[in-house]
Amino acid sequence: MYNTEDRPAEDLEEQSGPDESSDDTPQTAAEDIASQSGDPNFMTSLARGLTVIQAFSQQRRLMSISQISQKTGIPRAAVRRCLYTLNKLGFVSAEDGRNFALRPRILSLGHAYLASTPLAKAAQPVLRHISNTLNESSSIAILDGDDILYIARASTSRIMTIDLDIGSRLPAAYTSMGRVLLASLPAEEREAQLARAKLIKYTSHTLITVDDLRAELEKVRAQGYAIVDQELEIGLRSIAVPIAASDGKVVAAMNIGVQAGRVSLSDLETRILPVLQAGSNELSLLLP
């Protein structure tokens, strides 16, 4: 799954790198924005500003105007204006006058959502209990477009090659949490997601055809949980279960990520799965 969800390792972009299985060039953020140009209510400047914010990552905390322009496809002049405005508002800064970084004030953009989400508020003690019980990191994510978005996480002291935290994003099609969430969608929405999925061969284990992904989602839907075994990164396994509201609708997913060398697939199902399911059921009782 882009997973790793909780993976003990995961710098997909700059660390391991996928095996190329397609010659198609991914659409840039600038091209996505340009595709909305026919909508008179669409604010291109706002979209560009938000895209500039999202260009920063754990691996790229400091970025120049040129680097952001190259990553997003947005012209340098427009990137410069976005950064100027964000700097004036206190969301970014450039101590050396060249390389920009996000400022703590950026957290206010997501605070209102997290503060008003019952699941995010209730999840932390449950995740801590699960992590303490299993001595593994656990996370909760929701589906946001074609990605999963982390809204809660409890980490252990195990050494991991990449940091995942609240606000981190991964591709839904290649993560255990993403597959749980995709499998819960109505058939029409699920097919639309599959049609948009970027089929990238991250490892020799990665499912790279729509038919294979469809079959896997059907399996996940039938069994009620998802396991992703070294598809996003060699050495990473993860297992996820759905979290449903009182009406039965799946609103989020919970997972555990482990090192393949330490935890077998059978151990995921016999030892870890019951703990995850118990935590999911507890959280479901707290949801409206």
Coordinates of C-alpha atoms in Angstrom, one line a residue:
M1 CA 0.0 0.0 0.0
Y2 CA 2.1 3.8 -0.8
N3 CA 2.3 2.2 2.7
T4 CA 4.3 2.2 5.1
E5 CA 1.6 3.7 6.8
D6 CA 3.3 2.9 9.6
R7 CA 6.1 1.7 8.2
P8 CA 9.3 1.4 9.8
A9 CA 10.7 2.9 6.7
E10 CA 9.5 5.2 4.2
D11 CA 10.9 7.9 2.2
L12 CA 9.4 6.9 -1.0
E13 CA 10.2 9.9 -2.9
E14 CA 13.8 10.2 -2.1
Q15 CA 14.9 7.0 -0.4
S16 CA 13.9 3.9 -2.1
G17 CA 12.3 5.0 -5.3
P18 CA 9.8 3.0 -7.4
D19 CA 10.6 0.7 -10.3
E20 CA 9.2 2.5 -13.3
S21 CA 6.3 0.6 -14.9
S22 CA 4.9 3.4 -17.0
D23 CA 6.2 6.1 -19.3
D24 CA 3.4 8.5 -18.4
T25 CA 4.5 11.7 -16.8
P26 CA 2.5 12.6 -13.6
Q27 CA 0.4 15.7 -13.9
T28 CA 1.9 18.6 -11.9
A29 CA 0.0 20.6 -9.3
A30 CA 0.1 23.6 -11.7
E31 CA -1.6 21.5 -14.4
D32 CA -4.2 20.4 -11.9
I33 CA -4.9 24.1 -11.1
A34 CA -5.0 25.0 -14.8
S35 CA -7.6 22.4 -15.4
Q36 CA -10.0 24.5 -13.3
S37 CA -9.5 27.6 -15.3
G38 CA -13.0 27.4 -16.8
D39 CA -14.7 27.7 -13.5
P40 CA -15.4 31.4 -12.8
N41 CA -15.6 30.8 -9.0
F42 CA -12.2 29.0 -8.8
M43 CA -9.5 31.2 -7.2
T44 CA -6.3 30.3 -8.9
S45 CA -4.2 32.5 -6.5
L46 CA -5.6 30.7 -3.4
A47 CA -5.0 27.3 -5.0
R48 CA -1.4 28.2 -5.8
G49 CA -0.8 29.4 -2.3
L50 CA -2.1 26.2 -0.8
T51 CA 0.0 24.2 -3.3
V52 CA 3.2 26.1 -2.2
I53 CA 2.4 25.2 1.4
Q54 CA 2.0 21.5 0.5
A55 CA 5.3 21.5 -1.3
F56 CA 7.2 21.4 2.0
S57 CA 7.7 17.9 3.6
Q58 CA 9.7 16.0 6.2
Q59 CA 12.4 15.5 3.6
R60 CA 12.3 19.1 2.3
R61 CA 11.8 21.4 5.2
L62 CA 13.9 24.2 3.5
M63 CA 13.1 25.1 -0.1
S64 CA 14.0 27.9 -2.5
I65 CA 11.7 29.5 -4.9
S66 CA 13.3 27.6 -7.8
Q67 CA 12.9 24.2 -6.0
I68 CA 9.2 24.9 -5.2
S69 CA 8.6 26.0 -8.8
Q70 CA 10.2 22.8 -10.1
K71 CA 8.3 20.6 -7.7
T72 CA 4.8 22.1 -8.3
G73 CA 5.1 23.4 -11.9
I74 CA 4.0 26.9 -10.7
P75 CA 6.0 29.7 -12.4
R76 CA 8.7 31.2 -10.3
A77 CA 7.1 34.7 -10.2
A78 CA 3.9 33.2 -8.9
V79 CA 5.8 31.2 -6.3
R80 CA 7.6 34.3 -5.2
R81 CA 4.3 36.2 -4.7
C82 CA 2.8 33.3 -2.7
L83 CA 5.8 33.1 -0.4
Y84 CA 5.9 36.9 0.0
T85 CA 2.2 36.8 1.1
L86 CA 2.7 33.8 3.4
N87 CA 5.7 35.4 4.9
K88 CA 3.8 38.6 5.7
L89 CA 1.0 36.5 7.3
G90 CA 3.6 34.6 9.4
F91 CA 3.2 31.2 7.8
V92 CA 6.7 30.9 6.3
S93 CA 10.1 32.5 6.8
A94 CA 13.5 32.6 5.1
E95 CA 16.2 33.4 7.7
D96 CA 18.9 33.4 5.0
G97 CA 16.7 35.3 2.6
R98 CA 16.7 32.4 0.1
N99 CA 15.5 29.1 1.6
F100 CA 12.0 29.2 3.0
A101 CA 10.6 27.1 5.8
L102 CA 7.1 26.7 7.3
R103 CA 6.5 28.5 10.6
P104 CA 4.5 27.1 13.6
R105 CA 1.6 29.3 12.7
I106 CA 0.9 26.9 9.8
L107 CA -0.6 24.5 12.4
S108 CA -3.5 26.8 12.9
L109 CA -4.8 25.8 9.5
G110 CA -5.4 22.2 10.6
H111 CA -6.2 22.9 14.3
A112 CA -9.9 23.7 13.8
Y113 CA -10.5 20.5 11.9
L114 CA -8.7 18.3 14.4
A115 CA -10.3 20.0 17.4
S116 CA -13.8 19.5 16.0
T117 CA -13.3 15.9 15.0
P118 CA -14.6 13.5 17.7
L119 CA -12.5 10.6 16.4
A120 CA -9.2 12.6 16.5
K121 CA -10.0 13.7 20.1
A122 CA -11.0 10.2 21.3
A123 CA -8.3 8.2 19.4
Q124 CA -5.1 9.1 21.2
P125 CA -5.6 7.1 24.5
V126 CA -6.8 4.1 22.5
L127 CA -3.8 4.3 20.2
R128 CA -1.4 4.6 23.1
H129 CA -3.0 1.5 24.7
I130 CA -2.6 -0.5 21.5
S131 CA 1.0 0.6 21.0
N132 CA 1.9 -0.2 24.6
T133 CA 0.2 -3.6 24.3
L134 CA 1.9 -4.5 21.0
N135 CA 5.1 -2.4 21.3
E136 CA 4.4 -1.2 17.7
S137 CA 3.4 2.2 16.3
S138 CA -0.3 2.6 15.5
S139 CA -2.1 5.2 13.4
I140 CA -5.6 6.3 12.3
A141 CA -6.3 7.9 8.9
I142 CA -9.2 9.0 6.8
L143 CA -9.6 9.0 3.0
D144 CA -8.9 12.4 1.4
G145 CA -9.1 12.3 -2.3
D146 CA -6.7 9.6 -3.6
D147 CA -4.7 9.7 -0.4
I148 CA -5.0 8.8 3.2
L149 CA -4.5 11.5 5.7
Y150 CA -3.2 10.7 9.2
I151 CA -5.3 12.3 12.0
A152 CA -3.9 10.4 15.0
R153 CA -0.8 8.4 15.8
A154 CA 1.1 6.8 18.6
S155 CA 4.7 5.9 18.1
T156 CA 7.0 3.5 19.9
S157 CA 10.7 3.9 20.5
R158 CA 11.6 1.6 17.6
I159 CA 13.9 3.2 15.1
M160 CA 12.2 4.1 11.9
T161 CA 13.7 5.5 8.7
I162 CA 11.0 8.0 8.2
D163 CA 8.7 10.0 10.4
L164 CA 5.0 9.9 10.0
D165 CA 2.8 12.2 12.0
I166 CA -0.6 13.9 12.0
G167 CA -1.1 15.4 8.6
S168 CA 1.1 13.0 6.7
R169 CA -0.3 11.7 3.5
L170 CA 0.2 8.4 1.6
P171 CA -1.5 7.0 -1.6
A172 CA -4.6 5.1 -0.6
A173 CA -4.2 2.3 -3.2
Y174 CA -0.9 1.1 -1.7
T175 CA -1.5 1.3 2.1
S176 CA -3.4 -1.0 4.4
M177 CA -5.5 1.8 5.8
G178 CA -6.2 3.1 2.3
R179 CA -7.4 -0.3 1.1
V180 CA -9.7 -0.7 4.0
L181 CA -11.2 2.7 3.3
L182 CA -11.4 2.1 -0.5
A183 CA -13.0 -1.3 0.1
S184 CA -15.8 0.3 2.2
L185 CA -16.8 2.7 -0.6
P186 CA -19.9 2.0 -2.8
A187 CA -19.0 0.1 -6.0
E188 CA -19.2 3.2 -8.2
E189 CA -17.0 5.3 -6.0
R190 CA -14.5 2.5 -5.6
E191 CA -14.2 2.0 -9.4
A192 CA -13.7 5.8 -9.8
Q193 CA -10.8 5.6 -7.3
L194 CA -9.3 2.6 -9.1
A195 CA -9.5 4.5 -12.5
R196 CA -7.5 7.4 -11.0
A197 CA -4.9 5.2 -9.2
K198 CA -1.3 5.8 -10.2
L199 CA 0.0 2.3 -10.9
I200 CA 3.6 2.4 -9.7
K201 CA 5.8 -0.6 -9.1
Y202 CA 7.5 0.4 -5.8
T203 CA 8.8 -3.1 -5.1
S204 CA 8.6 -6.5 -6.7
H205 CA 5.6 -7.2 -4.5
T206 CA 3.5 -4.2 -5.6
L207 CA 0.2 -4.8 -7.3
I208 CA 0.4 -2.8 -10.5
T209 CA -2.8 -3.6 -12.4
V210 CA -6.3 -2.4 -11.8
D211 CA -7.6 -6.0 -11.9
D212 CA -5.2 -7.0 -9.2
L213 CA -6.1 -4.0 -7.0
R214 CA -9.9 -4.6 -7.6
A215 CA -9.5 -8.3 -6.5
E216 CA -7.6 -7.3 -3.4
L217 CA -10.2 -4.7 -2.4
E218 CA -12.9 -7.3 -2.8
K219 CA -10.9 -9.6 -0.5
V220 CA -10.5 -6.8 2.0
R221 CA -14.2 -6.0 1.9
A222 CA -15.0 -9.7 2.5
Q223 CA -12.6 -10.4 5.4
G224 CA -12.9 -7.0 7.1
Y225 CA -9.2 -6.1 7.3
A226 CA -6.2 -5.4 4.9
I227 CA -2.6 -6.6 5.0
V228 CA 0.0 -5.0 2.8
D229 CA 3.2 -7.0 2.6
Q230 CA 6.2 -5.1 1.3
E231 CA 4.4 -3.5 -1.6
L232 CA 5.4 0.1 -0.8
E233 CA 8.8 -0.7 0.7
I234 CA 10.8 -3.9 1.1
G235 CA 10.8 -4.8 4.8
L236 CA 7.5 -3.2 5.7
R237 CA 4.3 -5.0 6.6
S238 CA 1.1 -3.4 7.9
I239 CA -2.4 -4.5 8.8
A240 CA -5.5 -2.2 9.1
V241 CA -9.1 -2.4 10.2
P242 CA -12.0 -0.1 9.6
I243 CA -13.6 2.2 12.1
A244 CA -17.3 2.7 11.7
A245 CA -19.8 5.2 13.0
S246 CA -23.0 4.3 14.7
D247 CA -24.8 4.0 11.4
G248 CA -22.3 1.5 10.2
K249 CA -20.5 3.8 7.7
V250 CA -16.7 3.4 7.7
V251 CA -15.2 6.8 8.6
A252 CA -11.6 6.0 9.2
A253 CA -9.1 3.1 9.4
M254 CA -6.6 2.0 12.1
N255 CA -3.3 0.2 11.5
I256 CA -0.1 -1.2 12.8
G257 CA 3.1 -1.2 10.8
V258 CA 5.9 -3.7 11.5
Q259 CA 9.2 -4.8 10.2
A260 CA 8.8 -8.0 8.0
G261 CA 11.9 -9.5 9.6
R262 CA 10.4 -9.4 13.1
V263 CA 6.7 -10.1 12.5
S264 CA 5.3 -12.8 10.2
L265 CA 2.1 -12.6 8.3
S266 CA 0.5 -15.2 10.5
D267 CA 1.5 -13.2 13.6
L268 CA -0.2 -10.1 12.1
E269 CA -3.5 -12.0 11.9
T270 CA -3.3 -14.0 15.2
R271 CA -1.7 -11.6 17.6
I272 CA -2.1 -8.1 16.2
L273 CA -5.5 -8.2 14.4
P274 CA -7.6 -8.9 17.6
V275 CA -6.0 -6.0 19.4
L276 CA -6.7 -3.7 16.5
Q277 CA -10.3 -4.9 16.2
A278 CA -10.9 -4.3 19.9
G279 CA -9.6 -0.8 19.6
S280 CA -11.8 -0.2 16.5
N281 CA -14.9 -1.4 18.3
E282 CA -14.1 0.9 21.3
L283 CA -13.7 3.9 19.1
S284 CA -16.9 3.1 17.1
L285 CA -18.9 3.3 20.4
L286 CA -17.7 6.9 20.9
L287 CA -18.7 8.1 17.4
P288 CA -22.1 9.7 16.7

